[in-house]
């Protein structure tokens, strides 16, 4: 019998590439997104369904769980991929902007996990895969709020890895480096700096470095991340962490083998801080 994956944030980027990849591999796919009516690329068929799920809207999560079981009988993998990045100096972010970053990237994942767990527990099987980031293991300038939401997700995932294995449930995290999606164009929001002139020059020079084509030369593709997610879903191992991308592996190698002080000094040098 075909296995089933539910994906959050399948309207674009990594989520969409993963929906296509698993579909090609013969899986049933519930591609969830905030606005399925506007989806033109993913075509519904007997193994692919579009569903509305906004991770900030709990009833929509519960409805997606029910609909996925109704359509396909059983869910094997739940992929928490939806996320966005709020960036800028901390004090320029409003309370709402900072809390919303956590509502989507962290509490939204908690709500999804709590919603699917009864089904996984009843089956004594299931895999939860959380898309964090290499930025869940290290930080970059201006990205402390986004990175900390991913650090939180890393910690949650590691804790759940212990707690859920005795129930037959696996927990995995995918840590992409820079990926050629439209994340920077559609999923980044900058804090308003107008009241904080002391950060203007600093922010400008950091953003210039981020947008330098040299920075993006090692970026991976969403299809490559989809393949890593497929490995995580199917390898039958209890591995928690899967790095995705050359730059993610380079960053992690430096941090792991030379220590965080060395790796942070490298980041400082690159950004000219
Ligand atoms: N691209 C990178 O370099 C990179 C690196 C490391 C980690 N990541 C992580 O990878 C994941 C996917 O990002 P991406 O690169 O594929 O970017 P993307 O193409 O911009 O996709 C982001 C997805 O998240 C969805 N989303 C945002 N807020 C949501 C909400 N409240 N409820 C449900 N869905 C929501 C978006 O839906 P809408 O279409 O409705 O906006 C979109 O489908 C994110 O968690 C991101 O943090 C990305």
PDB file of C-alpha atoms and ligand atoms in Angstrom:
ATOM      1  CA  UNK A   1       0.000   0.000   0.000  1.00  0.00           C
ATOM      2  CA  UNK A   2       1.280   3.489  -0.876  1.00  0.00           C
ATOM      3  CA  UNK A   3       2.561   5.497   2.062  1.00  0.00           C
ATOM      4  CA  UNK A   4       1.257   8.978   2.865  1.00  0.00           C
ATOM      5  CA  UNK A   5       3.018  12.237   3.668  1.00  0.00           C
ATOM      6  CA  UNK A   6       1.412  15.481   4.838  1.00  0.00           C
ATOM      7  CA  UNK A   7       3.434  18.606   4.029  1.00  0.00           C
ATOM      8  CA  UNK A   8       2.950  22.115   5.429  1.00  0.00           C
ATOM      9  CA  UNK A   9       3.914  25.105   3.289  1.00  0.00           C
ATOM     10  CA  UNK A  10       3.658  23.165   0.009  1.00  0.00           C
ATOM     11  CA  UNK A  11       2.767  26.240  -2.068  1.00  0.00           C
ATOM     12  CA  UNK A  12       6.399  26.917  -2.998  1.00  0.00           C
ATOM     13  CA  UNK A  13      10.094  26.173  -2.562  1.00  0.00           C
ATOM     14  CA  UNK A  14      11.139  23.153  -0.508  1.00  0.00           C
ATOM     15  CA  UNK A  15       7.550  22.158   0.356  1.00  0.00           C
ATOM     16  CA  UNK A  16       6.441  22.095  -3.277  1.00  0.00           C
ATOM     17  CA  UNK A  17       9.578  20.270  -4.481  1.00  0.00           C
ATOM     18  CA  UNK A  18       9.036  17.677  -1.734  1.00  0.00           C
ATOM     19  CA  UNK A  19       5.376  17.196  -2.713  1.00  0.00           C
ATOM     20  CA  UNK A  20       6.460  16.516  -6.307  1.00  0.00           C
ATOM     21  CA  UNK A  21       9.331  14.219  -5.278  1.00  0.00           C
ATOM     22  CA  UNK A  22       7.241  11.986  -3.001  1.00  0.00           C
ATOM     23  CA  UNK A  23       4.424  11.901  -5.588  1.00  0.00           C
ATOM     24  CA  UNK A  24       6.913  10.707  -8.240  1.00  0.00           C
ATOM     25  CA  UNK A  25       8.067   8.029  -5.806  1.00  0.00           C
ATOM     26  CA  UNK A  26       4.513   6.676  -5.616  1.00  0.00           C
ATOM     27  CA  UNK A  27       3.489   8.157  -2.259  1.00  0.00           C
ATOM     28  CA  UNK A  28       0.135   9.686  -1.409  1.00  0.00           C
ATOM     29  CA  UNK A  29       0.719  13.393  -0.804  1.00  0.00           C
ATOM     30  CA  UNK A  30      -1.366  15.879   1.134  1.00  0.00           C
ATOM     31  CA  UNK A  31       0.073  19.166   0.030  1.00  0.00           C
ATOM     32  CA  UNK A  32      -1.191  21.738   2.511  1.00  0.00           C
ATOM     33  CA  UNK A  33      -0.947  25.491   2.126  1.00  0.00           C
ATOM     34  CA  UNK A  34      -2.662  28.688   3.191  1.00  0.00           C
ATOM     35  CA  UNK A  35      -4.345  29.306  -0.174  1.00  0.00           C
ATOM     36  CA  UNK A  36      -4.912  26.051  -2.087  1.00  0.00           C
ATOM     37  CA  UNK A  37      -7.455  27.723  -4.387  1.00  0.00           C
ATOM     38  CA  UNK A  38      -4.598  29.692  -5.967  1.00  0.00           C
ATOM     39  CA  UNK A  39      -2.385  26.639  -6.596  1.00  0.00           C
ATOM     40  CA  UNK A  40      -1.713  26.230 -10.334  1.00  0.00           C
ATOM     41  CA  UNK A  41       1.317  23.940 -10.425  1.00  0.00           C
ATOM     42  CA  UNK A  42       0.431  20.925  -8.247  1.00  0.00           C
ATOM     43  CA  UNK A  43      -2.417  19.045  -9.906  1.00  0.00           C
ATOM     44  CA  UNK A  44      -4.773  16.940  -7.791  1.00  0.00           C
ATOM     45  CA  UNK A  45      -5.148  13.272  -8.640  1.00  0.00           C
ATOM     46  CA  UNK A  46      -5.963  10.084  -6.730  1.00  0.00           C
ATOM     47  CA  UNK A  47      -2.608  10.324  -4.855  1.00  0.00           C
ATOM     48  CA  UNK A  48      -2.220  14.086  -4.512  1.00  0.00           C
ATOM     49  CA  UNK A  49      -4.656  16.286  -2.600  1.00  0.00           C
ATOM     50  CA  UNK A  50      -4.458  19.976  -1.818  1.00  0.00           C
ATOM     51  CA  UNK A  51      -5.689  21.091   1.585  1.00  0.00           C
ATOM     52  CA  UNK A  52      -5.855  24.395   3.416  1.00  0.00           C
ATOM     53  CA  UNK A  53      -3.605  24.562   6.476  1.00  0.00           C
ATOM     54  CA  UNK A  54      -2.402  27.764   8.093  1.00  0.00           C
ATOM     55  CA  UNK A  55      -0.098  26.922  11.004  1.00  0.00           C
ATOM     56  CA  UNK A  56      -1.446  29.986  12.843  1.00  0.00           C
ATOM     57  CA  UNK A  57      -4.997  28.643  12.607  1.00  0.00           C
ATOM     58  CA  UNK A  58      -5.432  25.595  14.884  1.00  0.00           C
ATOM     59  CA  UNK A  59      -8.823  24.453  13.529  1.00  0.00           C
ATOM     60  CA  UNK A  60      -7.281  24.310  10.031  1.00  0.00           C
ATOM     61  CA  UNK A  61      -4.579  21.954  11.392  1.00  0.00           C
ATOM     62  CA  UNK A  62      -7.190  19.658  12.987  1.00  0.00           C
ATOM     63  CA  UNK A  63      -9.218  19.675   9.774  1.00  0.00           C
ATOM     64  CA  UNK A  64      -6.134  18.762   7.726  1.00  0.00           C
ATOM     65  CA  UNK A  65      -5.372  15.819  10.045  1.00  0.00           C
ATOM     66  CA  UNK A  66      -8.961  14.554   9.725  1.00  0.00           C
ATOM     67  CA  UNK A  67      -9.021  15.057   5.948  1.00  0.00           C
ATOM     68  CA  UNK A  68      -5.697  13.272   5.458  1.00  0.00           C
ATOM     69  CA  UNK A  69      -6.922  10.206   7.360  1.00  0.00           C
ATOM     70  CA  UNK A  70     -10.267  10.358   5.515  1.00  0.00           C
ATOM     71  CA  UNK A  71      -8.555  10.479   2.093  1.00  0.00           C
ATOM     72  CA  UNK A  72      -5.780   7.955   2.592  1.00  0.00           C
ATOM     73  CA  UNK A  73      -6.632   6.007   5.748  1.00  0.00           C
ATOM     74  CA  UNK A  74      -3.219   6.430   7.357  1.00  0.00           C
ATOM     75  CA  UNK A  75      -0.517   9.092   7.623  1.00  0.00           C
ATOM     76  CA  UNK A  76       3.084   7.828   7.678  1.00  0.00           C
ATOM     77  CA  UNK A  77       5.078  11.070   7.619  1.00  0.00           C
ATOM     78  CA  UNK A  78       4.211  14.598   8.747  1.00  0.00           C
ATOM     79  CA  UNK A  79       6.581  17.243   7.361  1.00  0.00           C
ATOM     80  CA  UNK A  80       6.666  20.575   9.200  1.00  0.00           C
ATOM     81  CA  UNK A  81       8.156  22.793   6.503  1.00  0.00           C
ATOM     82  CA  UNK A  82       6.165  26.068   6.653  1.00  0.00           C
ATOM     83  CA  UNK A  83       8.221  28.976   7.890  1.00  0.00           C
ATOM     84  CA  UNK A  84       9.459  32.481   7.209  1.00  0.00           C
ATOM     85  CA  UNK A  85      12.246  34.775   8.376  1.00  0.00           C
ATOM     86  CA  UNK A  86      11.855  38.020  10.322  1.00  0.00           C
ATOM     87  CA  UNK A  87      15.186  39.830  10.481  1.00  0.00           C
ATOM     88  CA  UNK A  88      16.868  42.968  11.676  1.00  0.00           C
ATOM     89  CA  UNK A  89      18.209  44.329  14.970  1.00  0.00           C
ATOM     90  CA  UNK A  90      16.108  43.000  17.857  1.00  0.00           C
ATOM     91  CA  UNK A  91      14.959  46.375  19.171  1.00  0.00           C
ATOM     92  CA  UNK A  92      13.612  47.363  15.740  1.00  0.00           C
ATOM     93  CA  UNK A  93      11.207  44.407  15.769  1.00  0.00           C
ATOM     94  CA  UNK A  94       7.785  45.073  17.272  1.00  0.00           C
ATOM     95  CA  UNK A  95       6.464  42.648  19.903  1.00  0.00           C
ATOM     96  CA  UNK A  96       3.932  41.400  17.338  1.00  0.00           C
ATOM     97  CA  UNK A  97       6.587  40.784  14.674  1.00  0.00           C
ATOM     98  CA  UNK A  98       8.813  38.862  17.078  1.00  0.00           C
ATOM     99  CA  UNK A  99       5.980  36.792  18.557  1.00  0.00           C
ATOM    100  CA  UNK A 100       4.599  36.007  15.106  1.00  0.00           C
ATOM    101  CA  UNK A 101       8.000  34.626  14.083  1.00  0.00           C
ATOM    102  CA  UNK A 102       7.690  32.124  16.926  1.00  0.00           C
ATOM    103  CA  UNK A 103       3.975  31.518  16.282  1.00  0.00           C
ATOM    104  CA  UNK A 104       4.707  30.307  12.742  1.00  0.00           C
ATOM    105  CA  UNK A 105       8.166  28.714  13.024  1.00  0.00           C
ATOM    106  CA  UNK A 106       7.808  27.151  16.484  1.00  0.00           C
ATOM    107  CA  UNK A 107       4.328  27.118  18.035  1.00  0.00           C
ATOM    108  CA  UNK A 108       2.766  26.271  14.656  1.00  0.00           C
ATOM    109  CA  UNK A 109       4.951  23.157  14.568  1.00  0.00           C
ATOM    110  CA  UNK A 110       3.960  22.261  18.136  1.00  0.00           C
ATOM    111  CA  UNK A 111       0.273  22.541  17.174  1.00  0.00           C
ATOM    112  CA  UNK A 112       0.794  20.277  14.150  1.00  0.00           C
ATOM    113  CA  UNK A 113       2.696  17.675  16.170  1.00  0.00           C
ATOM    114  CA  UNK A 114       0.031  17.629  18.896  1.00  0.00           C
ATOM    115  CA  UNK A 115      -2.660  17.214  16.254  1.00  0.00           C
ATOM    116  CA  UNK A 116      -1.061  14.224  14.460  1.00  0.00           C
ATOM    117  CA  UNK A 117       0.304  12.433  17.547  1.00  0.00           C
ATOM    118  CA  UNK A 118      -2.915  10.595  18.524  1.00  0.00           C
ATOM    119  CA  UNK A 119      -2.983   9.046  15.021  1.00  0.00           C
ATOM    120  CA  UNK A 120       0.693   8.052  15.162  1.00  0.00           C
ATOM    121  CA  UNK A 121       0.262   6.666  18.701  1.00  0.00           C
ATOM    122  CA  UNK A 122      -2.757   4.607  17.663  1.00  0.00           C
ATOM    123  CA  UNK A 123      -0.696   3.142  14.776  1.00  0.00           C
ATOM    124  CA  UNK A 124       2.427   2.752  16.946  1.00  0.00           C
ATOM    125  CA  UNK A 125       4.302   4.226  13.979  1.00  0.00           C
ATOM    126  CA  UNK A 126       4.887   7.477  12.135  1.00  0.00           C
ATOM    127  CA  UNK A 127       7.670   9.929  11.377  1.00  0.00           C
ATOM    128  CA  UNK A 128       7.707  13.629  12.211  1.00  0.00           C
ATOM    129  CA  UNK A 129      10.177  15.627  10.112  1.00  0.00           C
ATOM    130  CA  UNK A 130      10.868  19.246  11.022  1.00  0.00           C
ATOM    131  CA  UNK A 131      12.611  21.581   8.597  1.00  0.00           C
ATOM    132  CA  UNK A 132      14.866  23.720  10.766  1.00  0.00           C
ATOM    133  CA  UNK A 133      17.977  25.220   9.143  1.00  0.00           C
ATOM    134  CA  UNK A 134      21.749  25.238   9.510  1.00  0.00           C
ATOM    135  CA  UNK A 135      20.623  28.486  11.165  1.00  0.00           C
ATOM    136  CA  UNK A 136      19.171  26.289  13.924  1.00  0.00           C
ATOM    137  CA  UNK A 137      22.724  25.273  14.871  1.00  0.00           C
ATOM    138  CA  UNK A 138      24.524  28.605  14.326  1.00  0.00           C
ATOM    139  CA  UNK A 139      23.497  32.202  13.774  1.00  0.00           C
ATOM    140  CA  UNK A 140      24.119  34.957  11.262  1.00  0.00           C
ATOM    141  CA  UNK A 141      24.107  38.709  11.889  1.00  0.00           C
ATOM    142  CA  UNK A 142      20.631  40.329  11.877  1.00  0.00           C
ATOM    143  CA  UNK A 143      19.019  36.872  12.017  1.00  0.00           C
ATOM    144  CA  UNK A 144      18.966  36.268  15.764  1.00  0.00           C
ATOM    145  CA  UNK A 145      15.164  36.191  15.981  1.00  0.00           C
ATOM    146  CA  UNK A 146      14.697  33.802  13.032  1.00  0.00           C
ATOM    147  CA  UNK A 147      17.678  31.676  14.096  1.00  0.00           C
ATOM    148  CA  UNK A 148      16.445  31.452  17.677  1.00  0.00           C
ATOM    149  CA  UNK A 149      13.063  30.170  16.468  1.00  0.00           C
ATOM    150  CA  UNK A 150      14.938  27.407  14.622  1.00  0.00           C
ATOM    151  CA  UNK A 151      17.212  26.739  17.645  1.00  0.00           C
ATOM    152  CA  UNK A 152      14.003  26.267  19.645  1.00  0.00           C
ATOM    153  CA  UNK A 153      12.734  23.802  17.045  1.00  0.00           C
ATOM    154  CA  UNK A 154      16.028  21.921  17.196  1.00  0.00           C
ATOM    155  CA  UNK A 155      15.733  21.581  20.978  1.00  0.00           C
ATOM    156  CA  UNK A 156      12.109  20.528  20.807  1.00  0.00           C
ATOM    157  CA  UNK A 157      12.902  17.924  18.139  1.00  0.00           C
ATOM    158  CA  UNK A 158      15.804  16.482  20.113  1.00  0.00           C
ATOM    159  CA  UNK A 159      13.635  16.169  23.221  1.00  0.00           C
ATOM    160  CA  UNK A 160      10.816  14.534  21.249  1.00  0.00           C
ATOM    161  CA  UNK A 161      13.305  12.134  19.644  1.00  0.00           C
ATOM    162  CA  UNK A 162      13.756  10.574  23.109  1.00  0.00           C
ATOM    163  CA  UNK A 163      10.126  10.718  24.204  1.00  0.00           C
ATOM    164  CA  UNK A 164       8.466   9.320  21.094  1.00  0.00           C
ATOM    165  CA  UNK A 165      10.788   6.453  20.123  1.00  0.00           C
ATOM    166  CA  UNK A 166       9.319   4.155  22.813  1.00  0.00           C
ATOM    167  CA  UNK A 167       5.921   4.772  21.160  1.00  0.00           C
ATOM    168  CA  UNK A 168       7.233   3.710  17.734  1.00  0.00           C
ATOM    169  CA  UNK A 169       7.445   7.285  16.415  1.00  0.00           C
ATOM    170  CA  UNK A 170      10.590   8.726  14.792  1.00  0.00           C
ATOM    171  CA  UNK A 171      11.562  12.394  14.901  1.00  0.00           C
ATOM    172  CA  UNK A 172      13.940  13.905  12.349  1.00  0.00           C
ATOM    173  CA  UNK A 173      15.198  17.364  11.479  1.00  0.00           C
ATOM    174  CA  UNK A 174      16.377  18.669   8.121  1.00  0.00           C
ATOM    175  CA  UNK A 175      18.971  21.438   8.276  1.00  0.00           C
ATOM    176  CA  UNK A 176      19.248  23.158   4.891  1.00  0.00           C
ATOM    177  CA  UNK A 177      21.921  25.713   4.157  1.00  0.00           C
ATOM    178  CA  UNK A 178      21.112  28.426   1.630  1.00  0.00           C
ATOM    179  CA  UNK A 179      18.609  27.064  -0.874  1.00  0.00           C
ATOM    180  CA  UNK A 180      17.601  28.546  -4.219  1.00  0.00           C
ATOM    181  CA  UNK A 181      13.954  29.145  -3.353  1.00  0.00           C
ATOM    182  CA  UNK A 182      12.146  32.469  -3.312  1.00  0.00           C
ATOM    183  CA  UNK A 183      12.532  32.552   0.500  1.00  0.00           C
ATOM    184  CA  UNK A 184      14.474  35.838   0.285  1.00  0.00           C
ATOM    185  CA  UNK A 185      11.874  37.345  -2.069  1.00  0.00           C
ATOM    186  CA  UNK A 186       8.603  36.165  -0.497  1.00  0.00           C
ATOM    187  CA  UNK A 187       9.373  34.880   3.010  1.00  0.00           C
ATOM    188  CA  UNK A 188      11.716  37.456   4.549  1.00  0.00           C
ATOM    189  CA  UNK A 189      10.394  40.484   6.409  1.00  0.00           C
ATOM    190  CA  UNK A 190      12.730  43.198   7.656  1.00  0.00           C
ATOM    191  CA  UNK A 191      12.133  45.132  10.874  1.00  0.00           C
ATOM    192  CA  UNK A 192      11.550  48.853  10.355  1.00  0.00           C
ATOM    193  CA  UNK A 193      14.797  50.700  11.018  1.00  0.00           C
ATOM    194  CA  UNK A 194      13.454  54.247  10.719  1.00  0.00           C
ATOM    195  CA  UNK A 195      13.733  54.893  14.478  1.00  0.00           C
ATOM    196  CA  UNK A 196      17.164  53.263  14.701  1.00  0.00           C
ATOM    197  CA  UNK A 197      19.665  55.210  12.575  1.00  0.00           C
ATOM    198  CA  UNK A 198      22.566  53.715  14.540  1.00  0.00           C
ATOM    199  CA  UNK A 199      21.952  50.408  12.707  1.00  0.00           C
ATOM    200  CA  UNK A 200      21.549  51.848   9.174  1.00  0.00           C
ATOM    201  CA  UNK A 201      25.120  51.469   7.905  1.00  0.00           C
ATOM    202  CA  UNK A 202      25.607  48.138   9.698  1.00  0.00           C
ATOM    203  CA  UNK A 203      22.391  46.650   8.281  1.00  0.00           C
ATOM    204  CA  UNK A 204      23.117  47.948   4.791  1.00  0.00           C
ATOM    205  CA  UNK A 205      26.558  46.352   4.689  1.00  0.00           C
ATOM    206  CA  UNK A 206      25.295  43.010   6.066  1.00  0.00           C
ATOM    207  CA  UNK A 207      22.396  42.874   3.581  1.00  0.00           C
ATOM    208  CA  UNK A 208      24.848  43.668   0.745  1.00  0.00           C
ATOM    209  CA  UNK A 209      26.936  40.670   1.759  1.00  0.00           C
ATOM    210  CA  UNK A 210      23.861  38.426   1.871  1.00  0.00           C
ATOM    211  CA  UNK A 211      22.860  39.500  -1.628  1.00  0.00           C
ATOM    212  CA  UNK A 212      26.368  39.176  -3.082  1.00  0.00           C
ATOM    213  CA  UNK A 213      26.255  36.444  -5.781  1.00  0.00           C
ATOM    214  CA  UNK A 214      29.473  35.016  -4.260  1.00  0.00           C
ATOM    215  CA  UNK A 215      27.494  34.228  -1.079  1.00  0.00           C
ATOM    216  CA  UNK A 216      24.888  32.294  -3.053  1.00  0.00           C
ATOM    217  CA  UNK A 217      27.330  30.277  -5.139  1.00  0.00           C
ATOM    218  CA  UNK A 218      27.149  27.243  -2.841  1.00  0.00           C
ATOM    219  CA  UNK A 219      23.352  27.301  -2.479  1.00  0.00           C
ATOM    220  CA  UNK A 220      21.532  24.015  -3.032  1.00  0.00           C
ATOM    221  CA  UNK A 221      18.253  23.386  -4.815  1.00  0.00           C
ATOM    222  CA  UNK A 222      14.844  22.622  -3.294  1.00  0.00           C
ATOM    223  CA  UNK A 223      14.914  19.316  -5.204  1.00  0.00           C
ATOM    224  CA  UNK A 224      18.142  18.381  -3.387  1.00  0.00           C
ATOM    225  CA  UNK A 225      16.449  19.103  -0.038  1.00  0.00           C
ATOM    226  CA  UNK A 226      13.441  17.022  -1.141  1.00  0.00           C
ATOM    227  CA  UNK A 227      15.790  14.098  -1.715  1.00  0.00           C
ATOM    228  CA  UNK A 228      17.307  14.500   1.764  1.00  0.00           C
ATOM    229  CA  UNK A 229      13.782  14.575   3.214  1.00  0.00           C
ATOM    230  CA  UNK A 230      12.980  11.392   1.294  1.00  0.00           C
ATOM    231  CA  UNK A 231      16.070   9.706   2.742  1.00  0.00           C
ATOM    232  CA  UNK A 232      15.056  10.799   6.237  1.00  0.00           C
ATOM    233  CA  UNK A 233      11.551   9.436   5.674  1.00  0.00           C
ATOM    234  CA  UNK A 234      12.622   6.072   4.304  1.00  0.00           C
ATOM    235  CA  UNK A 235      16.063   5.084   5.667  1.00  0.00           C
ATOM    236  CA  UNK A 236      14.616   3.224   8.654  1.00  0.00           C
ATOM    237  CA  UNK A 237      17.343   4.718  10.876  1.00  0.00           C
ATOM    238  CA  UNK A 238      16.935   6.586  14.130  1.00  0.00           C
ATOM    239  CA  UNK A 239      19.164   9.432  12.888  1.00  0.00           C
ATOM    240  CA  UNK A 240      17.886  12.789  14.160  1.00  0.00           C
ATOM    241  CA  UNK A 241      19.787  15.324  12.046  1.00  0.00           C
ATOM    242  CA  UNK A 242      20.167  15.595   8.256  1.00  0.00           C
ATOM    243  CA  UNK A 243      22.256  18.462   6.893  1.00  0.00           C
ATOM    244  CA  UNK A 244      21.196  19.541   3.403  1.00  0.00           C
ATOM    245  CA  UNK A 245      23.629  21.423   1.189  1.00  0.00           C
ATOM    246  CA  UNK A 246      27.331  22.031   0.756  1.00  0.00           C
ATOM    247  CA  UNK A 247      27.390  25.301   2.715  1.00  0.00           C
ATOM    248  CA  UNK A 248      25.454  23.740   5.620  1.00  0.00           C
ATOM    249  CA  UNK A 249      28.038  20.947   5.786  1.00  0.00           C
ATOM    250  CA  UNK A 250      30.944  23.434   5.606  1.00  0.00           C
ATOM    251  CA  UNK A 251      29.490  25.653   8.367  1.00  0.00           C
ATOM    252  CA  UNK A 252      28.811  22.641  10.570  1.00  0.00           C
ATOM    253  CA  UNK A 253      32.228  21.100   9.934  1.00  0.00           C
ATOM    254  CA  UNK A 254      33.915  24.352  11.062  1.00  0.00           C
ATOM    255  CA  UNK A 255      31.728  24.673  14.146  1.00  0.00           C
ATOM    256  CA  UNK A 256      32.037  21.045  15.169  1.00  0.00           C
ATOM    257  CA  UNK A 257      35.742  20.496  14.633  1.00  0.00           C
ATOM    258  CA  UNK A 258      37.169  23.971  15.306  1.00  0.00           C
ATOM    259  CA  UNK A 259      34.580  25.167  17.836  1.00  0.00           C
ATOM    260  CA  UNK A 260      31.960  27.907  17.902  1.00  0.00           C
ATOM    261  CA  UNK A 261      34.469  30.695  18.583  1.00  0.00           C
ATOM    262  CA  UNK A 262      36.397  29.876  15.414  1.00  0.00           C
ATOM    263  CA  UNK A 263      33.245  29.551  13.330  1.00  0.00           C
ATOM    264  CA  UNK A 264      31.773  32.812  14.669  1.00  0.00           C
ATOM    265  CA  UNK A 265      35.062  34.568  13.883  1.00  0.00           C
ATOM    266  CA  UNK A 266      34.749  33.287  10.294  1.00  0.00           C
ATOM    267  CA  UNK A 267      31.241  34.771  10.039  1.00  0.00           C
ATOM    268  CA  UNK A 268      32.494  38.055  11.512  1.00  0.00           C
ATOM    269  CA  UNK A 269      35.305  38.206   8.980  1.00  0.00           C
ATOM    270  CA  UNK A 270      32.988  37.457   6.046  1.00  0.00           C
ATOM    271  CA  UNK A 271      30.560  40.211   7.049  1.00  0.00           C
ATOM    272  CA  UNK A 272      33.322  42.679   7.970  1.00  0.00           C
ATOM    273  CA  UNK A 273      32.075  43.162  11.542  1.00  0.00           C
TER     274      UNK A 273
HETATM  275  N1  LIG B   1      15.532  28.840   1.416  1.00  0.00           N
HETATM  276  C1  LIG B   1      16.481  28.715   2.308  1.00  0.00           C
HETATM  277  O1  LIG B   1      17.617  29.181   2.091  1.00  0.00           O
HETATM  278  C2  LIG B   1      16.222  27.979   3.605  1.00  0.00           C
HETATM  279  C3  LIG B   1      17.330  27.622   4.385  1.00  0.00           C
HETATM  280  C4  LIG B   1      17.121  26.949   5.584  1.00  0.00           C
HETATM  281  C5  LIG B   1      15.844  26.654   6.000  1.00  0.00           C
HETATM  282  N2  LIG B   1      14.773  27.019   5.228  1.00  0.00           N
HETATM  283  C6  LIG B   1      13.433  26.678   5.744  1.00  0.00           C
HETATM  284  O2  LIG B   1      12.757  25.924   4.762  1.00  0.00           O
HETATM  285  C7  LIG B   1      11.355  26.081   4.925  1.00  0.00           C
HETATM  286  C8  LIG B   1      10.743  26.365   3.566  1.00  0.00           C
HETATM  287  O3  LIG B   1      11.281  27.561   3.050  1.00  0.00           O
HETATM  288  P1  LIG B   1      11.514  27.804   1.476  1.00  0.00           P
HETATM  289  O4  LIG B   1      12.928  28.136   1.272  1.00  0.00           O
HETATM  290  O5  LIG B   1      10.895  26.713   0.702  1.00  0.00           O
HETATM  291  O6  LIG B   1      10.736  29.190   1.279  1.00  0.00           O
HETATM  292  P2  LIG B   1       9.355  29.555   0.535  1.00  0.00           P
HETATM  293  O7  LIG B   1       9.405  29.062  -0.856  1.00  0.00           O
HETATM  294  O8  LIG B   1       9.175  30.992   0.772  1.00  0.00           O
HETATM  295  O9  LIG B   1       8.272  28.684   1.323  1.00  0.00           O
HETATM  296  C9  LIG B   1       7.794  29.009   2.583  1.00  0.00           C
HETATM  297  C10 LIG B   1       6.488  28.276   2.753  1.00  0.00           C
HETATM  298  O10 LIG B   1       6.001  28.483   4.090  1.00  0.00           O
HETATM  299  C11 LIG B   1       4.625  28.809   3.990  1.00  0.00           C
HETATM  300  N3  LIG B   1       4.092  29.543   5.129  1.00  0.00           N
HETATM  301  C12 LIG B   1       4.504  30.703   5.655  1.00  0.00           C
HETATM  302  N4  LIG B   1       3.717  31.052   6.695  1.00  0.00           N
HETATM  303  C13 LIG B   1       2.799  30.062   6.824  1.00  0.00           C
HETATM  304  C14 LIG B   1       1.705  29.803   7.701  1.00  0.00           C
HETATM  305  N5  LIG B   1       1.361  30.665   8.662  1.00  0.00           N
HETATM  306  N6  LIG B   1       0.983  28.666   7.534  1.00  0.00           N
HETATM  307  C15 LIG B   1       1.287  27.778   6.554  1.00  0.00           C
HETATM  308  N7  LIG B   1       2.293  27.981   5.678  1.00  0.00           N
HETATM  309  C16 LIG B   1       3.032  29.099   5.820  1.00  0.00           C
HETATM  310  C17 LIG B   1       4.543  29.634   2.710  1.00  0.00           C
HETATM  311  O11 LIG B   1       3.191  29.721   2.302  1.00  0.00           O
HETATM  312  P3  LIG B   1       2.543  30.950   1.495  1.00  0.00           P
HETATM  313  O12 LIG B   1       2.708  30.598   0.049  1.00  0.00           O
HETATM  314  O13 LIG B   1       1.128  30.970   1.926  1.00  0.00           O
HETATM  315  O14 LIG B   1       3.305  32.177   1.894  1.00  0.00           O
HETATM  316  C18 LIG B   1       5.409  28.788   1.797  1.00  0.00           C
HETATM  317  O15 LIG B   1       4.688  27.679   1.311  1.00  0.00           O
HETATM  318  C19 LIG B   1      11.166  27.200   5.957  1.00  0.00           C
HETATM  319  O16 LIG B   1      10.854  26.631   7.209  1.00  0.00           O
HETATM  320  C20 LIG B   1      12.530  27.866   6.001  1.00  0.00           C
HETATM  321  O17 LIG B   1      12.777  28.473   7.249  1.00  0.00           O
HETATM  322  C21 LIG B   1      14.935  27.664   4.043  1.00  0.00           C
END
